[in-house]
Short mmCIF file of C-alpha atoms in Angstrom, two decimals:
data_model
loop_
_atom_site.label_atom_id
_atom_site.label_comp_id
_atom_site.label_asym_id
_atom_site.label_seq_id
_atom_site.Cartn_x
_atom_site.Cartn_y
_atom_site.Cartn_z
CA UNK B 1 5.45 17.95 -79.96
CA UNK B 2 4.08 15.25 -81.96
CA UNK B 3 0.35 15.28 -81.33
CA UNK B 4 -0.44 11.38 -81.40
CA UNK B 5 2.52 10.80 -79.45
CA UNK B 6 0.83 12.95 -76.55
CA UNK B 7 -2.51 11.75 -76.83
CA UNK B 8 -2.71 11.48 -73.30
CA UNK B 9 -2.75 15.42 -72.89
CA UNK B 10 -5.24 16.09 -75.82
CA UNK B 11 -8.56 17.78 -74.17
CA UNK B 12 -11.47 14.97 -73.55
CA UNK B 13 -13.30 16.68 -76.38
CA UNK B 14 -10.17 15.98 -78.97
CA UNK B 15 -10.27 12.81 -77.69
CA UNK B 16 -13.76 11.80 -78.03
CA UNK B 17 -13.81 12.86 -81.80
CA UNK B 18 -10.29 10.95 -82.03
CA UNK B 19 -12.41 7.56 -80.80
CA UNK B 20 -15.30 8.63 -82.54
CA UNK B 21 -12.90 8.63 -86.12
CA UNK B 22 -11.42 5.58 -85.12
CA UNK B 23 -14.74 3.45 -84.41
CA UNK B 24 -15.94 4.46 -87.93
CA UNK B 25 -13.18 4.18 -89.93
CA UNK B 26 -13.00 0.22 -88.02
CA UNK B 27 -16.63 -0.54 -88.89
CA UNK B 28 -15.90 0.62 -92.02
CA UNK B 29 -13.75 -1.90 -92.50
CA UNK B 30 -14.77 -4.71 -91.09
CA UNK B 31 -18.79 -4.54 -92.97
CA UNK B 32 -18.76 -6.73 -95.06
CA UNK B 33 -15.20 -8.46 -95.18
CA UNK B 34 -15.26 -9.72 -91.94
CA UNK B 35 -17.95 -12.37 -91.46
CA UNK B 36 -17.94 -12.70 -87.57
CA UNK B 37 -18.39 -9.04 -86.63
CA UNK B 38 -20.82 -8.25 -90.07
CA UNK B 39 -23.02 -11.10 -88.56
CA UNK B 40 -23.16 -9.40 -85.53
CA UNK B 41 -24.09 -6.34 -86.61
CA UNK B 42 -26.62 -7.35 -89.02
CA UNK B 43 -28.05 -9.67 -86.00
CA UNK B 44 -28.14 -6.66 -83.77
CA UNK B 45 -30.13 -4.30 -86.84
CA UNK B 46 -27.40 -2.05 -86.94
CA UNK B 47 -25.56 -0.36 -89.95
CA UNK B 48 -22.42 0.87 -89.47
CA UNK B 49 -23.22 4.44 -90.76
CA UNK B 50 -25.53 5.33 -87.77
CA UNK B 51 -22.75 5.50 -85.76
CA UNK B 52 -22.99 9.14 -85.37
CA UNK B 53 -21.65 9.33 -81.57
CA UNK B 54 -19.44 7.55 -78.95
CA UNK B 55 -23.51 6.95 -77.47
CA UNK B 56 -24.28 4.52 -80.38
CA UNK B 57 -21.51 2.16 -79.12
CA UNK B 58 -23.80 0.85 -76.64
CA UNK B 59 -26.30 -0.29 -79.04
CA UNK B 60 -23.84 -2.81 -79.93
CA UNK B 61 -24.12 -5.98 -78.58
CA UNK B 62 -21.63 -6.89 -75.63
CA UNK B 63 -18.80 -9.80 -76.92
CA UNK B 64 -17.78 -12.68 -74.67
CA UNK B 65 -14.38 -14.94 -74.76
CA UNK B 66 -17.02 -18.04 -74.73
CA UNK B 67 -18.62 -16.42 -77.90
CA UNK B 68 -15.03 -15.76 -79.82
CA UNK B 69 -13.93 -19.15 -78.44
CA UNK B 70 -16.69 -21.16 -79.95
CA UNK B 71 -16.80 -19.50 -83.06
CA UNK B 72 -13.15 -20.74 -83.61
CA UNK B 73 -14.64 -24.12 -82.71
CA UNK B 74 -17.58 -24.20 -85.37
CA UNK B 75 -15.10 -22.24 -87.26
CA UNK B 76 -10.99 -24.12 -87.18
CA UNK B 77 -8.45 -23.40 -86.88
CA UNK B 78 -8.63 -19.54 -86.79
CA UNK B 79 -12.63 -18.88 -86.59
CA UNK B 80 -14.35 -16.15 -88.73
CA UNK B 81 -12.80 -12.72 -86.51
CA UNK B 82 -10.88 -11.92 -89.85
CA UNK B 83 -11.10 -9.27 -92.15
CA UNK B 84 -8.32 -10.36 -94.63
CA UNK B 85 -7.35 -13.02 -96.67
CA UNK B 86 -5.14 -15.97 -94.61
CA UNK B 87 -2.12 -14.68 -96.28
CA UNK B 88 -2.54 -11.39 -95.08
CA UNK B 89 -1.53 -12.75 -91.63
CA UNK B 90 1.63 -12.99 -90.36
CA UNK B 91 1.62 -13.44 -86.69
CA UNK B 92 0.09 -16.05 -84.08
CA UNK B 93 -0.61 -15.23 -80.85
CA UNK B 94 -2.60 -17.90 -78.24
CA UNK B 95 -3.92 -17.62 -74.89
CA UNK B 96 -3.06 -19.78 -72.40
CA UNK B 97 -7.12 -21.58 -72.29
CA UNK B 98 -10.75 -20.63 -72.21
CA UNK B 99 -13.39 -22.89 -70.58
CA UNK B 100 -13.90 -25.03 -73.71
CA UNK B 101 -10.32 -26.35 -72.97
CA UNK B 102 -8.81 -24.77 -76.38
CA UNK B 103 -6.94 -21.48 -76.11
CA UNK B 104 -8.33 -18.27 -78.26
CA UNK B 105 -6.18 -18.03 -81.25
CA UNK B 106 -5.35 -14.79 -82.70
CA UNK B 107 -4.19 -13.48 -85.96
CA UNK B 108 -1.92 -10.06 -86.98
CA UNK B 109 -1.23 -8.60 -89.98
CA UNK B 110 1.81 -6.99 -90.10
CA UNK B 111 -0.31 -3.17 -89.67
CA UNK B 112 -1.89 -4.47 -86.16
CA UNK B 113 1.63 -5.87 -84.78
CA UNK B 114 2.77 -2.16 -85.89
CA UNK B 115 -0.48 -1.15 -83.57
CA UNK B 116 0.40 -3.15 -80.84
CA UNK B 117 4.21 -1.84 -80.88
CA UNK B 118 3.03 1.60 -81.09
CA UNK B 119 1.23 1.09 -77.94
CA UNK B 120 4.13 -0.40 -76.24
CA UNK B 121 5.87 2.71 -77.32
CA UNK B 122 3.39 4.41 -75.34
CA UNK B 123 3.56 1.80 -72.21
CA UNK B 124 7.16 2.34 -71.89
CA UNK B 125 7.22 6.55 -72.42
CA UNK B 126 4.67 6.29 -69.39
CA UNK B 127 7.63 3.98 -67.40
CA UNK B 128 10.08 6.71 -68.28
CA UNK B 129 12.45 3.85 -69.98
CA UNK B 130 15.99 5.19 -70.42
CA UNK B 131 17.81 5.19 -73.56
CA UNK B 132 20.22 3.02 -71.77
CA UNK B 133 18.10 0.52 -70.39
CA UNK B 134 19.17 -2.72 -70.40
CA UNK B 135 15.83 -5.37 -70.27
CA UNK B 136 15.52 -9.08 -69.51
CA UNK B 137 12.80 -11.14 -70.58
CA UNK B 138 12.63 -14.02 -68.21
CA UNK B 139 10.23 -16.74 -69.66
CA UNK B 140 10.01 -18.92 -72.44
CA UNK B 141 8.80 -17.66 -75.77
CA UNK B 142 5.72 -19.31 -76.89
CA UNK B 143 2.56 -18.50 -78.24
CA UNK B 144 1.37 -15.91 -75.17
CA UNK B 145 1.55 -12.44 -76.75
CA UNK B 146 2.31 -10.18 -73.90
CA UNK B 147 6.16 -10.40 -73.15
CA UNK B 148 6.98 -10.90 -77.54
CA UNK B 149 5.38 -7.08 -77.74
CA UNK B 150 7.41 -6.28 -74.68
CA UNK B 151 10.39 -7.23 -76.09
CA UNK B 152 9.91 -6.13 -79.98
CA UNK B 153 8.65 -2.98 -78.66
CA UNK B 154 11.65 -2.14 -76.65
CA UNK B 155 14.11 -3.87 -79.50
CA UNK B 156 12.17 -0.93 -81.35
CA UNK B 157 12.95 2.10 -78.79
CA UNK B 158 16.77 0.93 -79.48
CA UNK B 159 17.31 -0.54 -76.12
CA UNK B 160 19.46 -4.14 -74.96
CA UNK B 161 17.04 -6.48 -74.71
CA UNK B 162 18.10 -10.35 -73.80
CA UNK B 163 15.61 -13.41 -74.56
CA UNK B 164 15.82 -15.53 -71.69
CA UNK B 165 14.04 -18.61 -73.02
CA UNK B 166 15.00 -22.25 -72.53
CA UNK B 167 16.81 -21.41 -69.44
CA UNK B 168 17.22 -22.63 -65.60
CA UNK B 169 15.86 -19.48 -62.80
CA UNK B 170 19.46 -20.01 -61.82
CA UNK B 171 20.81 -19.51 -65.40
CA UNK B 172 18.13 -16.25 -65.91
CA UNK B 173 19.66 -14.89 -62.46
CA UNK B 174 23.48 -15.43 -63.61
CA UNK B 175 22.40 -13.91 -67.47
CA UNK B 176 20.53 -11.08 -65.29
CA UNK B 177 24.27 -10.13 -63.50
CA UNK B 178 26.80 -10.45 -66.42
CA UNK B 179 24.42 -8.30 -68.61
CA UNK B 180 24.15 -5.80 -65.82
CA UNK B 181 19.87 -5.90 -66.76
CA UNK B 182 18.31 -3.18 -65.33
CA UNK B 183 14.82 -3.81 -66.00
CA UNK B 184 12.73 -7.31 -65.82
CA UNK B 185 9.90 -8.57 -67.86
CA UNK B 186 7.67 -11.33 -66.54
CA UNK B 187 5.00 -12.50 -64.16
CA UNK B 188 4.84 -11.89 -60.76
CA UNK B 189 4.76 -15.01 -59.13
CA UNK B 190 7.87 -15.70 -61.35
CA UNK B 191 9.39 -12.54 -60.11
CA UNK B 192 8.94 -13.92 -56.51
CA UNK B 193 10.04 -17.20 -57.70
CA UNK B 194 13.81 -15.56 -59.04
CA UNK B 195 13.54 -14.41 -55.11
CA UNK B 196 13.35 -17.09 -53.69
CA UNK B 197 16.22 -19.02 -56.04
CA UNK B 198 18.31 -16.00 -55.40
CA UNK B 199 17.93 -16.40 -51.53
CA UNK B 200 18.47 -20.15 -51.56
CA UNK B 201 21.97 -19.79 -53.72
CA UNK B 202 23.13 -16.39 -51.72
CA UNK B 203 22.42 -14.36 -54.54
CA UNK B 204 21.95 -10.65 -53.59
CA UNK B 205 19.34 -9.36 -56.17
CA UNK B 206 18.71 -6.55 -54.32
CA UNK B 207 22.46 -5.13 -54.79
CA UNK B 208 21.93 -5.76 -58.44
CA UNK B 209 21.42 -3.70 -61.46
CA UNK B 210 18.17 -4.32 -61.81
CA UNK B 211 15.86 -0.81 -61.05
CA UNK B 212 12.72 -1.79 -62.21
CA UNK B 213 10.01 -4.88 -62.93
CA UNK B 214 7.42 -5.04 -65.36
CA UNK B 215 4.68 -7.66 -64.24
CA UNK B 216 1.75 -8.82 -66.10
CA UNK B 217 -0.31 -11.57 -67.17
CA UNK B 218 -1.61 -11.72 -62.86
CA UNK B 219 -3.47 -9.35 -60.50
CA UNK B 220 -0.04 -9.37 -58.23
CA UNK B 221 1.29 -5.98 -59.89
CA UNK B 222 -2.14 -4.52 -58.04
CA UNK B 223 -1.92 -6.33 -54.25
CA UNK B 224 0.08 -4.10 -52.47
CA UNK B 225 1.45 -6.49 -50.48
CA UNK B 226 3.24 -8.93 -53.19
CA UNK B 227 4.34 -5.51 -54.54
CA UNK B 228 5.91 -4.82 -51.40
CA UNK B 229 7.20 -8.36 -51.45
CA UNK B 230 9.04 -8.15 -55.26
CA UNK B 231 10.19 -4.60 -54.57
CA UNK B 232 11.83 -5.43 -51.00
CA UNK B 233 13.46 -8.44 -52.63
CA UNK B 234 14.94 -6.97 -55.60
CA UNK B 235 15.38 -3.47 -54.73
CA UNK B 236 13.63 -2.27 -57.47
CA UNK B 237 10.39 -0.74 -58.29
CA UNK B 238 7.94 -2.78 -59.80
CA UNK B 239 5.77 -1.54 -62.97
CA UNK B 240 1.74 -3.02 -63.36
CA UNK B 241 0.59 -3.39 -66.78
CA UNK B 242 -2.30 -4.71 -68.52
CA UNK B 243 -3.46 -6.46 -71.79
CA UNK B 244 -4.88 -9.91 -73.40
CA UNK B 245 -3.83 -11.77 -76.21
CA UNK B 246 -7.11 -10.68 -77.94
CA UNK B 247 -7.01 -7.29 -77.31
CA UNK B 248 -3.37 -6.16 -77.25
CA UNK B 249 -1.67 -4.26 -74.02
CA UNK B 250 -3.94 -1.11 -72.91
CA UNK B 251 -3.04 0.27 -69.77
CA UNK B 252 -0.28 0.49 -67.67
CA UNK B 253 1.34 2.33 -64.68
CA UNK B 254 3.05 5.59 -65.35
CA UNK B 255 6.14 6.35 -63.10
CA UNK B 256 4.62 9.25 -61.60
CA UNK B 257 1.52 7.45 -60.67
CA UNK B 258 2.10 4.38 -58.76
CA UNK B 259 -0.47 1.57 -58.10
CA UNK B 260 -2.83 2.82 -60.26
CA UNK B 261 -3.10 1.67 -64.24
CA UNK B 262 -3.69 4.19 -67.06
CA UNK B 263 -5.95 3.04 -70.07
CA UNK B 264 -4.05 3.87 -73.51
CA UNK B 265 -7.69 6.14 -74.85
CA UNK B 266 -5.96 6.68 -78.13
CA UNK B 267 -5.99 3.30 -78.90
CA UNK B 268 -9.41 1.70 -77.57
CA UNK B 269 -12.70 2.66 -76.29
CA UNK B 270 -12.99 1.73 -72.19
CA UNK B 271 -16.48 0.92 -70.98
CA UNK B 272 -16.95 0.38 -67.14
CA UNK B 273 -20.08 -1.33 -66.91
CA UNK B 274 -22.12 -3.72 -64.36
CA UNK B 275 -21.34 -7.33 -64.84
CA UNK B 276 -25.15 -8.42 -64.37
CA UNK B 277 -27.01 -5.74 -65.41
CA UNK B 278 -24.62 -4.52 -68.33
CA UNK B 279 -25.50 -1.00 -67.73
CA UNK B 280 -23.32 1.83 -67.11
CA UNK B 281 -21.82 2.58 -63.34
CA UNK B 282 -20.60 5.81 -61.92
CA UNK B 283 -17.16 6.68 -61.99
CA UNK B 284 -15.64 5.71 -58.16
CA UNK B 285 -17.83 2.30 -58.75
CA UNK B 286 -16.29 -0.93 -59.39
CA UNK B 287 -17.43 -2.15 -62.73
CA UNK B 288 -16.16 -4.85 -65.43
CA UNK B 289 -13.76 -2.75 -67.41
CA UNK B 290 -15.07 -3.76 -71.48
CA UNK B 291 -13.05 -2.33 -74.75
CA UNK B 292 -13.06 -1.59 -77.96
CA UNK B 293 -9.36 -1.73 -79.98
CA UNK B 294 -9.22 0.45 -82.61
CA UNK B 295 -6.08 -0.32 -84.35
CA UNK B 296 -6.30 -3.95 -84.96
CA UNK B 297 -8.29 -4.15 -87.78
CA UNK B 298 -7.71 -7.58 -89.25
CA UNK B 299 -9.45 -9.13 -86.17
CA UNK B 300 -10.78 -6.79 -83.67
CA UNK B 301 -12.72 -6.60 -80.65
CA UNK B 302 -15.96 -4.24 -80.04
CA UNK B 303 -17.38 -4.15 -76.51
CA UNK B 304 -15.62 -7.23 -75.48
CA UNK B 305 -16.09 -8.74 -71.93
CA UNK B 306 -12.53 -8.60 -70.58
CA UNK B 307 -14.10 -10.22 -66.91
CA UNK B 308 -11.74 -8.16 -65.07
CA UNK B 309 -12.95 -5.90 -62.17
CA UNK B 310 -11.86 -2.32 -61.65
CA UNK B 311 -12.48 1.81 -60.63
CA UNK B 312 -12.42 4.01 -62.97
CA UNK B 313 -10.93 7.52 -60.88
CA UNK B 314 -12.97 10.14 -61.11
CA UNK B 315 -10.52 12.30 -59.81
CA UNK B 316 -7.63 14.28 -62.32
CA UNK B 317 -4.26 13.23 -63.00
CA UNK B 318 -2.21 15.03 -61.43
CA UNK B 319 0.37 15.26 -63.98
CA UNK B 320 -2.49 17.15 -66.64
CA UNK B 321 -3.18 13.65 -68.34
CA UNK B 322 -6.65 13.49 -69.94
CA UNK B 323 -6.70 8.99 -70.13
CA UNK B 324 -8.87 6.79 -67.76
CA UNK B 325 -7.19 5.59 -64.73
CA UNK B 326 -7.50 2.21 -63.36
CA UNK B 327 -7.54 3.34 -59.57
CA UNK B 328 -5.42 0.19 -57.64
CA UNK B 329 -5.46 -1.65 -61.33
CA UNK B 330 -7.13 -4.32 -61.59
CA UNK B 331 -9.33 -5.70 -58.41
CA UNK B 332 -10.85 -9.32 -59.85
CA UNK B 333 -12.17 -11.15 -62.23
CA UNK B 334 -16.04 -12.40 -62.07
CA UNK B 335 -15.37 -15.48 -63.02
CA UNK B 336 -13.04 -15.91 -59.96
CA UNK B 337 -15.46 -14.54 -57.76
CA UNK B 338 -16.43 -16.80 -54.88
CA UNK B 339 -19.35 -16.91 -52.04
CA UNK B 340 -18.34 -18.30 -49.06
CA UNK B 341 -20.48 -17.93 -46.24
CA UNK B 342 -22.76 -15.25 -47.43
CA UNK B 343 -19.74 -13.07 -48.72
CA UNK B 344 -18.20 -12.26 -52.13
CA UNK B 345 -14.36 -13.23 -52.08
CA UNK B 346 -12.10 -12.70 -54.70
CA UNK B 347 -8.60 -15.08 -54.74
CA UNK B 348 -6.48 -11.80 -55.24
CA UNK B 349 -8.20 -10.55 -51.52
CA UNK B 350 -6.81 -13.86 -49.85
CA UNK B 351 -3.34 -13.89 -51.59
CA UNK B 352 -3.39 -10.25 -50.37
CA UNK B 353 -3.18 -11.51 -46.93
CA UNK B 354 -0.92 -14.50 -47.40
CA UNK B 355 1.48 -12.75 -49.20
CA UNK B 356 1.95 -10.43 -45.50
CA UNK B 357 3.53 -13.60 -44.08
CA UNK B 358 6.81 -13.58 -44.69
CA UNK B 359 7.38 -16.89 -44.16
CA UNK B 360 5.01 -18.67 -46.28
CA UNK B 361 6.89 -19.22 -50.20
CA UNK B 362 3.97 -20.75 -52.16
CA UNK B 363 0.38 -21.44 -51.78
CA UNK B 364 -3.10 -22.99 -53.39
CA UNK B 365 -6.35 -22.27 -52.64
CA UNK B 366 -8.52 -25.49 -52.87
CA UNK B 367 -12.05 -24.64 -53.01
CA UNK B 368 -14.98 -28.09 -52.34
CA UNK B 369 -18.57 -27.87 -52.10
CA UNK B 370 -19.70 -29.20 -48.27
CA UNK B 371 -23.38 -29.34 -47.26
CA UNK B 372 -24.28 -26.64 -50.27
CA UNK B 373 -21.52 -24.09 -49.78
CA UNK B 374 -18.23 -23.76 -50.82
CA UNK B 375 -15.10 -24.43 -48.96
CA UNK B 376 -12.20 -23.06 -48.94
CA UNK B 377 -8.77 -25.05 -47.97
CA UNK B 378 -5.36 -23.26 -48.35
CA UNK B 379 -2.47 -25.54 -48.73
CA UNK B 380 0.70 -23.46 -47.53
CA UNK B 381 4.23 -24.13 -47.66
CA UNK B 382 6.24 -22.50 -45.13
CA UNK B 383 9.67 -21.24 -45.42
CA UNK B 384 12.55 -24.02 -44.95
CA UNK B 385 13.88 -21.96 -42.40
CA UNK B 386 10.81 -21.79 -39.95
CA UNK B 387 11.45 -24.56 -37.48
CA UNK B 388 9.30 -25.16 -34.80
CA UNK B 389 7.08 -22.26 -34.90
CA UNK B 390 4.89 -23.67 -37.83
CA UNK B 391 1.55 -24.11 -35.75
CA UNK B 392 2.00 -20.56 -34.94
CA UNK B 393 1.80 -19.39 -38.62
CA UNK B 394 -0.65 -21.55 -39.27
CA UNK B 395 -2.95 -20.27 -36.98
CA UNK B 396 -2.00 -16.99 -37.32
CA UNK B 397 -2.82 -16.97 -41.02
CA UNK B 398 -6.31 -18.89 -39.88
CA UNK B 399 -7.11 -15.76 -37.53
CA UNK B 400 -6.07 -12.97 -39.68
CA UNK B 401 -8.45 -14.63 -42.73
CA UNK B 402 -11.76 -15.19 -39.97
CA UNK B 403 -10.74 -11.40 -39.19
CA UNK B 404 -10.28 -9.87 -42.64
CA UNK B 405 -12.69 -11.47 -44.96
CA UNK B 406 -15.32 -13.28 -42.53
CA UNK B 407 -15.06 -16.82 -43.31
CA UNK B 408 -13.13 -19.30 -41.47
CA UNK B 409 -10.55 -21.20 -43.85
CA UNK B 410 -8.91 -24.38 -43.18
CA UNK B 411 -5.11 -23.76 -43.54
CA UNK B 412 -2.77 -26.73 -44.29
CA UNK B 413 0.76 -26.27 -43.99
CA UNK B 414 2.15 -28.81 -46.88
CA UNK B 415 6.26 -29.86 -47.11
CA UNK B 416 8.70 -27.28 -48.57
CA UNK B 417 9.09 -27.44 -52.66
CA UNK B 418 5.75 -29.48 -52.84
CA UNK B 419 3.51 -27.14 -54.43
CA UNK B 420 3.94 -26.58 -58.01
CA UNK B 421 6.35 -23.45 -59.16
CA UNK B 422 5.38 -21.51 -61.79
CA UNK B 423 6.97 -19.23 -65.08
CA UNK B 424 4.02 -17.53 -66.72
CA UNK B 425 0.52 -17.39 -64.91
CA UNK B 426 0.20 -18.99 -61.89
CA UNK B 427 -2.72 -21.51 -61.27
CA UNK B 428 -3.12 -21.60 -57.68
CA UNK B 429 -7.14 -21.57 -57.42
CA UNK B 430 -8.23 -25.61 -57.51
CA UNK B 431 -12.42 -26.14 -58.37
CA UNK B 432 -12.85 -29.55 -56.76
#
């Protein structure tokens, strides 16, 4: 048994000087050739060879998108998160926007895109992937990292993969049949969105090939009920993962432990900490999940502020695995969080309940300020085939809301194919 391949099943003690290794040898590198993080450290009085313990991480300062975002501003095109010399570089990954309008750019060197491929390695043991696994990548292949790992790292395992860029959903289902694809790649919303093209051309997805889904890039992998939703439609069982575009993919779902995301330990540091305090919580407690990458060394990430909400299990694995688990993945992000009424609602709890109906396709939530406090305003769009029983759903939807989450919502029910559709991450919460 190779002994990094199993890293999972080291003891927490192996793993902890593992971490401990990897941290040093990073800061190592980075002090002095990488301006951005040597600046930080020297702002925060630290040197590098006090790190003595996993402990001394916290005396780091915490790292923000807003703070990597406008250093690339003061800093064009690339900002100063780089350790080597431009022609070191050979990748360029983006994200898809941050709140100063420009997306995060990101550099690899052909060693981190080796990282990131190792971890998909790791992602896809987890899935059990067969040897004869046939994958589809349905979305078109831009700057966004996620789905270009996906598909190098399974070119890499030796398995059929099929780029379906450039392409109709009716084109992606028809490629999807003649190359009898047996696992997808993509979003969720866009896996609902094959659905429902598949339903309105008599397609029948769920007597296809396809046995499995891969989702990312959304908190839909985690809400049981749009899982319910993809895996009813297609027959298949659907796979959550998680990862950014400036930290590479670090957790996913293991076959043998559904709904619940397990943090790749061998390759970062996980942190589960308050988001207003910044201090540690309890295992069991939700906390703002914050990592440290330890194999992307040409521009890395130390306690960065990922936003997203989550549970760390206390409880063991009942396969024998040593790794973090995301219990339910991942809940929210702060940043989405809103207060309506006196109570803290997060858009993933309301799509949680719209995504029950069965006869609702697409939705938005619109959120307004009245009289000091926000409003929220779903526009729905029901199924074309409801007729005459539309008031029904909407006030059923209305009802189930006031009795779920405690606020009443005003539901709209807009015209069928008028709300925006949607490849990569859907955008369905409006500020007004």
């Amino acid at each position: 048994m190779n002994r990094r391949e199993y890293a999972e099943l080291w003891s927490r003690q192996e793993l902890t000087e593992w971490q401990l290794g990897r941290l040093r040898q990073l800061l190592d590198s980075v002090v002095p050739a990488n301006p951005f993080w040597t600046g930080r450290l020297k702002q925060a009085g630290l040197d590098p060879a006090s790190i003595q313990s996993l402990d001394d991480l916290r005396r780091l300062p915490l790292t923000s998108k807003q703070e990597l975002a406008a250093d690339q501003v003061a800093f064009p095109p690339y900002g100063r998160n780089l350790t080597f010399g431009p022609t070191e570089y050979s990748r360029l990954h983006q994200t898809s926007g941050t709140t100063t309008g420009q997306p995060l750019r990101w550099l690899d060197t052909p060693a981190s895109w080796n990282w990131l491929l190792d971890c998909w390695t790791t992602i896809y043991r987890l899935m059990k992937l067969r040897p004869d696994d046939r994958l589809c990548f349905p979305f078109s292949f831009g700057p966004f990292l996620g789905f270009w790992a996906g598909f190098e790292g399974a070119l890499r395992q030796g398995n059929f993969c099929v780029a379906a860029g450039g392409m109709s959903s009716e084109a992606r289902l028809k490629l999807i049949q003649e190359n009898q694809v047996t696992m997808l790649g993509c979003t969720p919303t866009y896996a609902l969105r094959l659905a429902e093209v598949a339903a309105d051309k008599g397609i029948d997805i769920a007597a296809s090939s396809v046995r499995a889904i891969l989702v990312a890039g959304e908190p839909g992998g985690a809400i049981p009920s749009v899982r319910s939703r993809i895996e009813s439609a297609w027959g298949a069982r659907v796979f959550d993962h998680w990862g950014m575009t400036e930290i590479g993919p670090l957790a996913s779902e293991a076959e043998d432990d559904p709904g619940n995301l397990t943090v790749l330990e061998s390759a970062c540091i996980a942190e589960f900490l308050d988001p207003m305090s910044g201090q540690s919580v309890a295992p069991g407690t939700p906390g703002e999940l914050v990592i440290t990458n330890l194999g992307r060394t040409g521009s890395p990430v130390i306690r960065y502020r990922t936003g997203d909400l989550v549970v760390a299990d206390p409880g063991s694995h009942p396969s024998g695995r040593i790794w973090t688990r995301l219990k339910g993945g991942i809940l929210g992000r702060t940043d989405d969080m809103l207060i309506v009424r006196g109570n803290n609602v997060f858009p993933s709890s309301i799509e949680a309940i719209i995504r029950e109906f069965a006869d609702i396709v697409e939705f938005r939530i619109v959120v307004s300020r009245q009289r000091e406090m926000n409003h929220i305003k779903l526009e729905v769009e029901p199924s074309p085939q409801l007729v005459g029983e539309q008031s029904t759903l909407k006030d059923r939807l209305a009802k189930t809301i006031k009795e779920r989450l405690q606020f009443q919502a005003e539901v709209i029910l807009v015209p069928a194919g008028s709300l925006p559709r949607f490849e990569m991450k859907a955008k369905r919460l409006v500020r007004e």
